[in-house]
PDB file of C-alpha atoms in Angstrom:
ATOM      1  CA  UNK A 204       7.121  -5.821  11.928  1.00 83.00           C
ATOM      2  CA  UNK A 205       6.014  -2.491  10.532  1.00 93.00           C
ATOM      3  CA  UNK A 206       2.497  -1.399   9.616  1.00 95.00           C
ATOM      4  CA  UNK A 207       3.476  -1.573   5.951  1.00 96.00           C
ATOM      5  CA  UNK A 208       4.649  -5.182   6.273  1.00 96.00           C
ATOM      6  CA  UNK A 209       1.511  -6.110   8.215  1.00 96.00           C
ATOM      7  CA  UNK A 210      -0.579  -4.562   5.437  1.00 96.00           C
ATOM      8  CA  UNK A 211       1.275  -6.471   2.719  1.00 95.00           C
ATOM      9  CA  UNK A 212       0.954  -9.784   4.574  1.00 94.00           C
ATOM     10  CA  UNK A 213      -2.796  -9.490   4.978  1.00 94.00           C
ATOM     11  CA  UNK A 214      -3.148  -8.324   1.353  1.00 93.00           C
ATOM     12  CA  UNK A 215      -1.839 -11.665   0.020  1.00 90.00           C
ATOM     13  CA  UNK A 216      -4.058 -13.837   2.197  1.00 86.00           C
ATOM     14  CA  UNK A 217      -5.132 -16.761  -0.050  1.00 81.00           C
ATOM     15  CA  UNK A 218      -8.638 -16.547   1.403  1.00 79.00           C
ATOM     16  CA  UNK A 219      -9.279 -13.177  -0.279  1.00 81.00           C
ATOM     17  CA  UNK A 220     -12.034 -13.251  -2.896  1.00 75.00           C
ATOM     18  CA  UNK A 221     -10.122 -10.994  -5.278  1.00 76.00           C
ATOM     19  CA  UNK A 222      -6.497  -9.900  -5.415  1.00 80.00           C
ATOM     20  CA  UNK A 223      -5.495  -6.427  -4.304  1.00 86.00           C
ATOM     21  CA  UNK A 224      -4.314  -4.164  -7.121  1.00 87.00           C
ATOM     22  CA  UNK A 225      -0.574  -3.528  -7.015  1.00 90.00           C
ATOM     23  CA  UNK A 226      -1.010   0.202  -7.627  1.00 92.00           C
ATOM     24  CA  UNK A 227      -3.554   0.546  -4.826  1.00 93.00           C
ATOM     25  CA  UNK A 228      -1.373  -1.484  -2.492  1.00 95.00           C
ATOM     26  CA  UNK A 229       1.750   0.529  -3.330  1.00 96.00           C
ATOM     27  CA  UNK A 230      -0.003   3.788  -2.432  1.00 96.00           C
ATOM     28  CA  UNK A 231      -1.308   2.322   0.822  1.00 96.00           C
ATOM     29  CA  UNK A 232       2.139   0.935   1.687  1.00 97.00           C
ATOM     30  CA  UNK A 233       3.628   4.397   1.214  1.00 97.00           C
ATOM     31  CA  UNK A 234       0.979   5.744   3.568  1.00 97.00           C
ATOM     32  CA  UNK A 235       1.730   2.993   6.095  1.00 97.00           C
ATOM     33  CA  UNK A 236       5.425   3.863   5.943  1.00 97.00           C
ATOM     34  CA  UNK A 237       4.653   7.508   6.566  1.00 96.00           C
ATOM     35  CA  UNK A 238       2.556   6.561   9.597  1.00 95.00           C
ATOM     36  CA  UNK A 239       5.382   4.382  10.937  1.00 94.00           C
ATOM     37  CA  UNK A 240       7.826   7.264  10.454  1.00 94.00           C
ATOM     38  CA  UNK A 241       5.431   9.593  12.264  1.00 92.00           C
ATOM     39  CA  UNK A 242       5.139   7.123  15.121  1.00 91.00           C
ATOM     40  CA  UNK A 243       8.937   6.914  15.368  1.00 90.00           C
ATOM     41  CA  UNK A 244       9.289  10.704  15.360  1.00 90.00           C
ATOM     42  CA  UNK A 245      11.350  10.579  12.158  1.00 92.00           C
ATOM     43  CA  UNK A 246       8.901  12.948  10.448  1.00 93.00           C
ATOM     44  CA  UNK A 247       6.059  15.252  11.400  1.00 92.00           C
ATOM     45  CA  UNK A 248       3.188  16.618   9.353  1.00 93.00           C
ATOM     46  CA  UNK A 249       2.565  20.351   9.117  1.00 92.00           C
ATOM     47  CA  UNK A 250      -0.819  20.814   7.466  1.00 90.00           C
ATOM     48  CA  UNK A 251      -0.384  18.567   4.448  1.00 92.00           C
ATOM     49  CA  UNK A 252       3.417  18.786   4.320  1.00 95.00           C
ATOM     50  CA  UNK A 253       5.852  16.032   5.343  1.00 95.00           C
ATOM     51  CA  UNK A 254       8.532  17.652   7.511  1.00 94.00           C
ATOM     52  CA  UNK A 255      11.690  15.976   8.893  1.00 92.00           C
ATOM     53  CA  UNK A 256      11.498  15.253  12.605  1.00 87.00           C
ATOM     54  CA  UNK A 257      14.203  13.684  14.746  1.00 77.00           C
ATOM     55  CA  UNK A 258      17.403  12.194  13.434  1.00 69.00           C
ATOM     56  CA  UNK A 259      16.545   8.595  14.385  1.00 76.00           C
ATOM     57  CA  UNK A 260      16.972   6.050  11.595  1.00 79.00           C
ATOM     58  CA  UNK A 261      14.492   3.136  11.627  1.00 86.00           C
ATOM     59  CA  UNK A 262      15.935  -0.369  12.020  1.00 89.00           C
ATOM     60  CA  UNK A 263      13.755  -1.721   9.225  1.00 93.00           C
ATOM     61  CA  UNK A 264      15.611  -1.374   5.909  1.00 93.00           C
ATOM     62  CA  UNK A 265      12.567  -0.365   3.852  1.00 95.00           C
ATOM     63  CA  UNK A 266      11.552   2.232   6.430  1.00 94.00           C
ATOM     64  CA  UNK A 267      15.140   3.463   6.502  1.00 94.00           C
ATOM     65  CA  UNK A 268      14.991   3.887   2.725  1.00 94.00           C
ATOM     66  CA  UNK A 269      11.726   5.800   3.096  1.00 94.00           C
ATOM     67  CA  UNK A 270      13.270   8.048   5.746  1.00 93.00           C
ATOM     68  CA  UNK A 271      16.279   8.718   3.526  1.00 92.00           C
ATOM     69  CA  UNK A 272      13.927   9.966   0.817  1.00 91.00           C
ATOM     70  CA  UNK A 273      12.336  12.681   2.956  1.00 92.00           C
ATOM     71  CA  UNK A 274      12.777  16.183   1.525  1.00 89.00           C
ATOM     72  CA  UNK A 275      14.978  17.850   4.127  1.00 88.00           C
ATOM     73  CA  UNK A 276      14.806  21.473   2.962  1.00 89.00           C
ATOM     74  CA  UNK A 277      11.794  23.656   2.136  1.00 90.00           C
ATOM     75  CA  UNK A 278       9.668  23.496   0.123  1.00 92.00           C
ATOM     76  CA  UNK A 279       8.653  20.264   1.804  1.00 94.00           C
ATOM     77  CA  UNK A 280       6.697  17.584   0.000  1.00 95.00           C
ATOM     78  CA  UNK A 281       2.932  17.299   0.251  1.00 96.00           C
ATOM     79  CA  UNK A 282       1.540  14.024   1.633  1.00 96.00           C
ATOM     80  CA  UNK A 283      -0.134  13.261  -1.683  1.00 96.00           C
ATOM     81  CA  UNK A 284       3.096  13.805  -3.616  1.00 96.00           C
ATOM     82  CA  UNK A 285       4.971  11.587  -1.142  1.00 95.00           C
ATOM     83  CA  UNK A 286       2.465   8.767  -1.715  1.00 96.00           C
ATOM     84  CA  UNK A 287       2.818   8.886  -5.491  1.00 95.00           C
ATOM     85  CA  UNK A 288       6.616   9.191  -5.470  1.00 96.00           C
ATOM     86  CA  UNK A 289       7.429   6.710  -2.711  1.00 96.00           C
ATOM     87  CA  UNK A 290       4.641   4.362  -3.804  1.00 95.00           C
ATOM     88  CA  UNK A 291       6.109   3.705  -7.250  1.00 93.00           C
ATOM     89  CA  UNK A 292       6.649  -0.097  -7.439  1.00 93.00           C
ATOM     90  CA  UNK A 293       6.634  -0.255  -3.630  1.00 96.00           C
ATOM     91  CA  UNK A 294       4.494  -3.414  -3.512  1.00 95.00           C
ATOM     92  CA  UNK A 295       7.166  -5.277  -5.492  1.00 94.00           C
ATOM     93  CA  UNK A 296       9.861  -4.056  -3.087  1.00 95.00           C
ATOM     94  CA  UNK A 297       7.890  -5.340  -0.110  1.00 96.00           C
ATOM     95  CA  UNK A 298       7.261  -8.675  -1.795  1.00 94.00           C
ATOM     96  CA  UNK A 299      10.979  -9.126  -2.409  1.00 94.00           C
ATOM     97  CA  UNK A 300      11.870  -8.135   1.170  1.00 94.00           C
ATOM     98  CA  UNK A 301       9.270 -10.407   2.762  1.00 95.00           C
ATOM     99  CA  UNK A 302      10.284 -13.348   0.566  1.00 93.00           C
ATOM    100  CA  UNK A 303      13.885 -12.763   1.572  1.00 94.00           C
ATOM    101  CA  UNK A 304      12.845 -12.718   5.251  1.00 93.00           C
ATOM    102  CA  UNK A 305      10.940 -15.993   4.854  1.00 92.00           C
ATOM    103  CA  UNK A 306       7.524 -14.391   5.450  1.00 94.00           C
ATOM    104  CA  UNK A 307       6.260 -15.215   1.932  1.00 92.00           C
ATOM    105  CA  UNK A 308       6.675 -18.183  -0.387  1.00 89.00           C
ATOM    106  CA  UNK A 309       5.944 -18.609  -4.047  1.00 84.00           C
ATOM    107  CA  UNK A 310       3.288 -20.952  -5.352  1.00 74.00           C
ATOM    108  CA  UNK A 311       1.968 -21.840  -8.772  1.00 58.00           C
ATOM    109  CA  UNK A 312      -1.506 -20.669  -9.666  1.00 60.00           C
ATOM    110  CA  UNK A 313      -3.754 -23.077 -11.524  1.00 56.00           C
ATOM    111  CA  UNK A 314      -3.190 -26.750 -12.169  1.00 54.00           C
ATOM    112  CA  UNK A 315      -0.273 -26.562 -14.594  1.00 51.00           C
ATOM    113  CA  UNK A 316       3.259 -26.739 -13.153  1.00 53.00           C
ATOM    114  CA  UNK A 317       4.376 -23.907 -15.445  1.00 51.00           C
ATOM    115  CA  UNK A 318       1.510 -21.568 -14.550  1.00 46.00           C
ATOM    116  CA  UNK A 319       2.138 -18.026 -13.303  1.00 49.00           C
ATOM    117  CA  UNK A 320       3.750 -17.659  -9.888  1.00 61.00           C
ATOM    118  CA  UNK A 321       1.948 -16.101  -6.960  1.00 77.00           C
ATOM    119  CA  UNK A 322       2.938 -15.587  -3.347  1.00 84.00           C
ATOM    120  CA  UNK A 323       1.267 -16.574  -0.116  1.00 87.00           C
ATOM    121  CA  UNK A 324       2.151 -15.815   3.502  1.00 91.00           C
ATOM    122  CA  UNK A 325       4.041 -18.374   5.546  1.00 92.00           C
ATOM    123  CA  UNK A 326       2.495 -19.222   8.916  1.00 92.00           C
ATOM    124  CA  UNK A 327       4.979 -17.295  11.046  1.00 94.00           C
ATOM    125  CA  UNK A 328       4.569 -15.323  14.288  1.00 94.00           C
ATOM    126  CA  UNK A 329       4.726 -12.123  12.207  1.00 93.00           C
ATOM    127  CA  UNK A 330       1.804 -13.247  10.050  1.00 93.00           C
ATOM    128  CA  UNK A 331      -0.229 -14.248  13.096  1.00 94.00           C
ATOM    129  CA  UNK A 332       0.424 -10.857  14.677  1.00 95.00           C
ATOM    130  CA  UNK A 333      -0.627  -9.029  11.503  1.00 94.00           C
ATOM    131  CA  UNK A 334      -3.862 -11.025  11.256  1.00 92.00           C
ATOM    132  CA  UNK A 335      -4.585 -10.547  14.962  1.00 94.00           C
ATOM    133  CA  UNK A 336      -3.964  -6.816  14.646  1.00 93.00           C
ATOM    134  CA  UNK A 337      -6.575  -6.600  11.899  1.00 91.00           C
ATOM    135  CA  UNK A 338      -9.063  -8.883  13.650  1.00 90.00           C
ATOM    136  CA  UNK A 339      -8.738  -6.867  16.850  1.00 91.00           C
ATOM    137  CA  UNK A 340      -9.777  -3.773  14.926  1.00 88.00           C
ATOM    138  CA  UNK A 341      -6.544  -1.789  14.973  1.00 92.00           C
ATOM    139  CA  UNK A 342      -7.888   1.478  13.509  1.00 92.00           C
ATOM    140  CA  UNK A 343      -4.775   2.332  11.483  1.00 93.00           C
ATOM    141  CA  UNK A 344      -4.370  -1.077   9.848  1.00 94.00           C
ATOM    142  CA  UNK A 345      -8.135  -1.438   9.360  1.00 92.00           C
ATOM    143  CA  UNK A 346      -8.359   1.952   7.638  1.00 93.00           C
ATOM    144  CA  UNK A 347      -5.427   1.194   5.328  1.00 94.00           C
ATOM    145  CA  UNK A 348      -6.938  -2.208   4.540  1.00 93.00           C
ATOM    146  CA  UNK A 349     -10.195  -0.464   3.702  1.00 91.00           C
ATOM    147  CA  UNK A 350      -8.381   1.836   1.278  1.00 92.00           C
ATOM    148  CA  UNK A 351      -7.349  -1.137  -0.870  1.00 91.00           C
ATOM    149  CA  UNK A 352     -10.703  -2.883  -0.580  1.00 88.00           C
ATOM    150  CA  UNK A 353      -9.719  -5.624   1.857  1.00 86.00           C
ATOM    151  CA  UNK A 354     -12.922  -5.162   3.825  1.00 69.00           C
ATOM    152  CA  UNK A 355     -15.158  -5.386   0.769  1.00 45.00           C
ATOM    153  CA  UNK A 356     -17.053  -2.206  -0.001  1.00 39.00           C
ATOM    154  CA  UNK A 357     -15.496   0.981   1.283  1.00 40.00           C
ATOM    155  CA  UNK A 358     -17.767   2.837   3.643  1.00 40.00           C
ATOM    156  CA  UNK A 359     -17.881   5.811   5.963  1.00 45.00           C
ATOM    157  CA  UNK A 360     -18.319   3.475   8.914  1.00 45.00           C
ATOM    158  CA  UNK A 361     -14.728   2.275   9.067  1.00 50.00           C
ATOM    159  CA  UNK A 362     -12.685   2.762  12.245  1.00 50.00           C
ATOM    160  CA  UNK A 363     -11.239   6.258  12.582  1.00 57.00           C
ATOM    161  CA  UNK A 364      -7.868   6.801  14.243  1.00 61.00           C
ATOM    162  CA  UNK A 365      -8.058   9.385  17.009  1.00 61.00           C
ATOM    163  CA  UNK A 366      -4.974  11.369  16.011  1.00 84.00           C
ATOM    164  CA  UNK A 367      -5.762  14.173  13.555  1.00 89.00           C
ATOM    165  CA  UNK A 368      -2.440  13.782  11.718  1.00 91.00           C
ATOM    166  CA  UNK A 369      -2.942  10.031  11.285  1.00 92.00           C
ATOM    167  CA  UNK A 370      -6.465  10.658  10.023  1.00 91.00           C
ATOM    168  CA  UNK A 371      -5.116  13.182   7.491  1.00 93.00           C
ATOM    169  CA  UNK A 372      -2.581  10.681   6.132  1.00 94.00           C
ATOM    170  CA  UNK A 373      -5.153   7.897   5.852  1.00 94.00           C
ATOM    171  CA  UNK A 374      -7.679  10.192   4.176  1.00 94.00           C
ATOM    172  CA  UNK A 375      -5.007  11.164   1.638  1.00 95.00           C
ATOM    173  CA  UNK A 376      -4.312   7.466   0.954  1.00 96.00           C
ATOM    174  CA  UNK A 377      -8.011   6.902   0.258  1.00 94.00           C
ATOM    175  CA  UNK A 378      -8.108   9.894  -2.088  1.00 94.00           C
ATOM    176  CA  UNK A 379      -5.008   8.721  -3.971  1.00 94.00           C
ATOM    177  CA  UNK A 380      -6.448   5.217  -4.429  1.00 92.00           C
ATOM    178  CA  UNK A 381      -9.701   6.689  -5.746  1.00 92.00           C
ATOM    179  CA  UNK A 382      -7.733   8.925  -8.115  1.00 92.00           C
ATOM    180  CA  UNK A 383      -5.846   5.890  -9.408  1.00 88.00           C
ATOM    181  CA  UNK A 384      -9.127   4.066  -9.983  1.00 85.00           C
ATOM    182  CA  UNK A 385     -10.470   7.066 -11.909  1.00 83.00           C
ATOM    183  CA  UNK A 386      -7.368   6.981 -14.133  1.00 80.00           C
ATOM    184  CA  UNK A 387      -7.922   3.259 -14.768  1.00 74.00           C
ATOM    185  CA  UNK A 388     -11.545   3.810 -15.715  1.00 77.00           C
ATOM    186  CA  UNK A 389     -10.647   6.676 -18.033  1.00 74.00           C
ATOM    187  CA  UNK A 390      -8.035   4.530 -19.780  1.00 71.00           C
ATOM    188  CA  UNK A 391     -10.532   1.693 -20.176  1.00 70.00           C
ATOM    189  CA  UNK A 392     -13.033   4.050 -21.800  1.00 72.00           C
ATOM    190  CA  UNK A 393     -10.355   5.513 -24.090  1.00 68.00           C
ATOM    191  CA  UNK A 394      -9.093   2.063 -25.101  1.00 68.00           C
ATOM    192  CA  UNK A 395     -12.633   0.884 -25.830  1.00 70.00           C
ATOM    193  CA  UNK A 396     -13.324   3.955 -27.952  1.00 61.00           C
ATOM    194  CA  UNK A 397     -10.045   3.463 -29.820  1.00 58.00           C
ATOM    195  CA  UNK A 398     -10.864  -0.197 -30.491  1.00 61.00           C
ATOM    196  CA  UNK A 399     -14.295   0.790 -31.819  1.00 63.00           C
ATOM    197  CA  UNK A 400     -12.715   3.276 -34.237  1.00 60.00           C
ATOM    198  CA  UNK A 401     -10.492   0.564 -35.680  1.00 61.00           C
ATOM    199  CA  UNK A 402     -13.331  -1.926 -35.777  1.00 61.00           C
ATOM    200  CA  UNK A 403     -15.397   0.506 -37.819  1.00 56.00           C
ATOM    201  CA  UNK A 404     -19.147   0.595 -38.371  1.00 57.00           C
TER     202      UNK A 404
END
C-alpha cells in the first residue's frame, strides 16, 4: 500500500466525528503521491520545483499515473501547482480504486434503504497496517492526516519529518488546504451577501 492509500483508508474511518472534505483530501492525496514518488526516486525536489528523477515506474497504477503526469522538460512545475493539478478529483479516483481492490465497501447512511451511499473500510491487512502506521506515529502519515483535520485541531506540535524535502512538501500541502478553506469562507460570505440583497430590507 502507498502513503496515499493509507491516508484515504484512515480518512473514511466510521469512528471519525466529522467527515473529511473531499477537496482537502484530494490535495493531501496529491502530496502523499509526491512523497511516495520521492521515496521511489521517481522525482526529486529542487527548491519548490518537482523534477523528474529516475526512470522507474511505480507498480501501483495510481502512482504510475501520477508519475506519467510529471513535467519532464523545464520549466518544471512548482509543488503547489502539482498539488492543485494532480489533486483535482483525486479523492474520487482513490475511492474507486480501493473499492475495486476490495479495501472499501459501500453502505447506506441513515435508516432509509434508499439513503445516500457512503463508504467504509473493510477489515483487511492493508487497513490494519494503515491504522497501525498512524497509531505508531509515522511522521509523514501523521502530518498529512493533520493537514485534513484528522487529528482534530491543527497545531504546531505535530510530528515533523526529518527530511527537509519531505517537510517542504508537507508544509505546502498544509498551505494549500488552508488556501482552499479561505476560498470556501469567501464564497460563503459572498453567497450570504447575495442572498441578503435578494431578500431586501
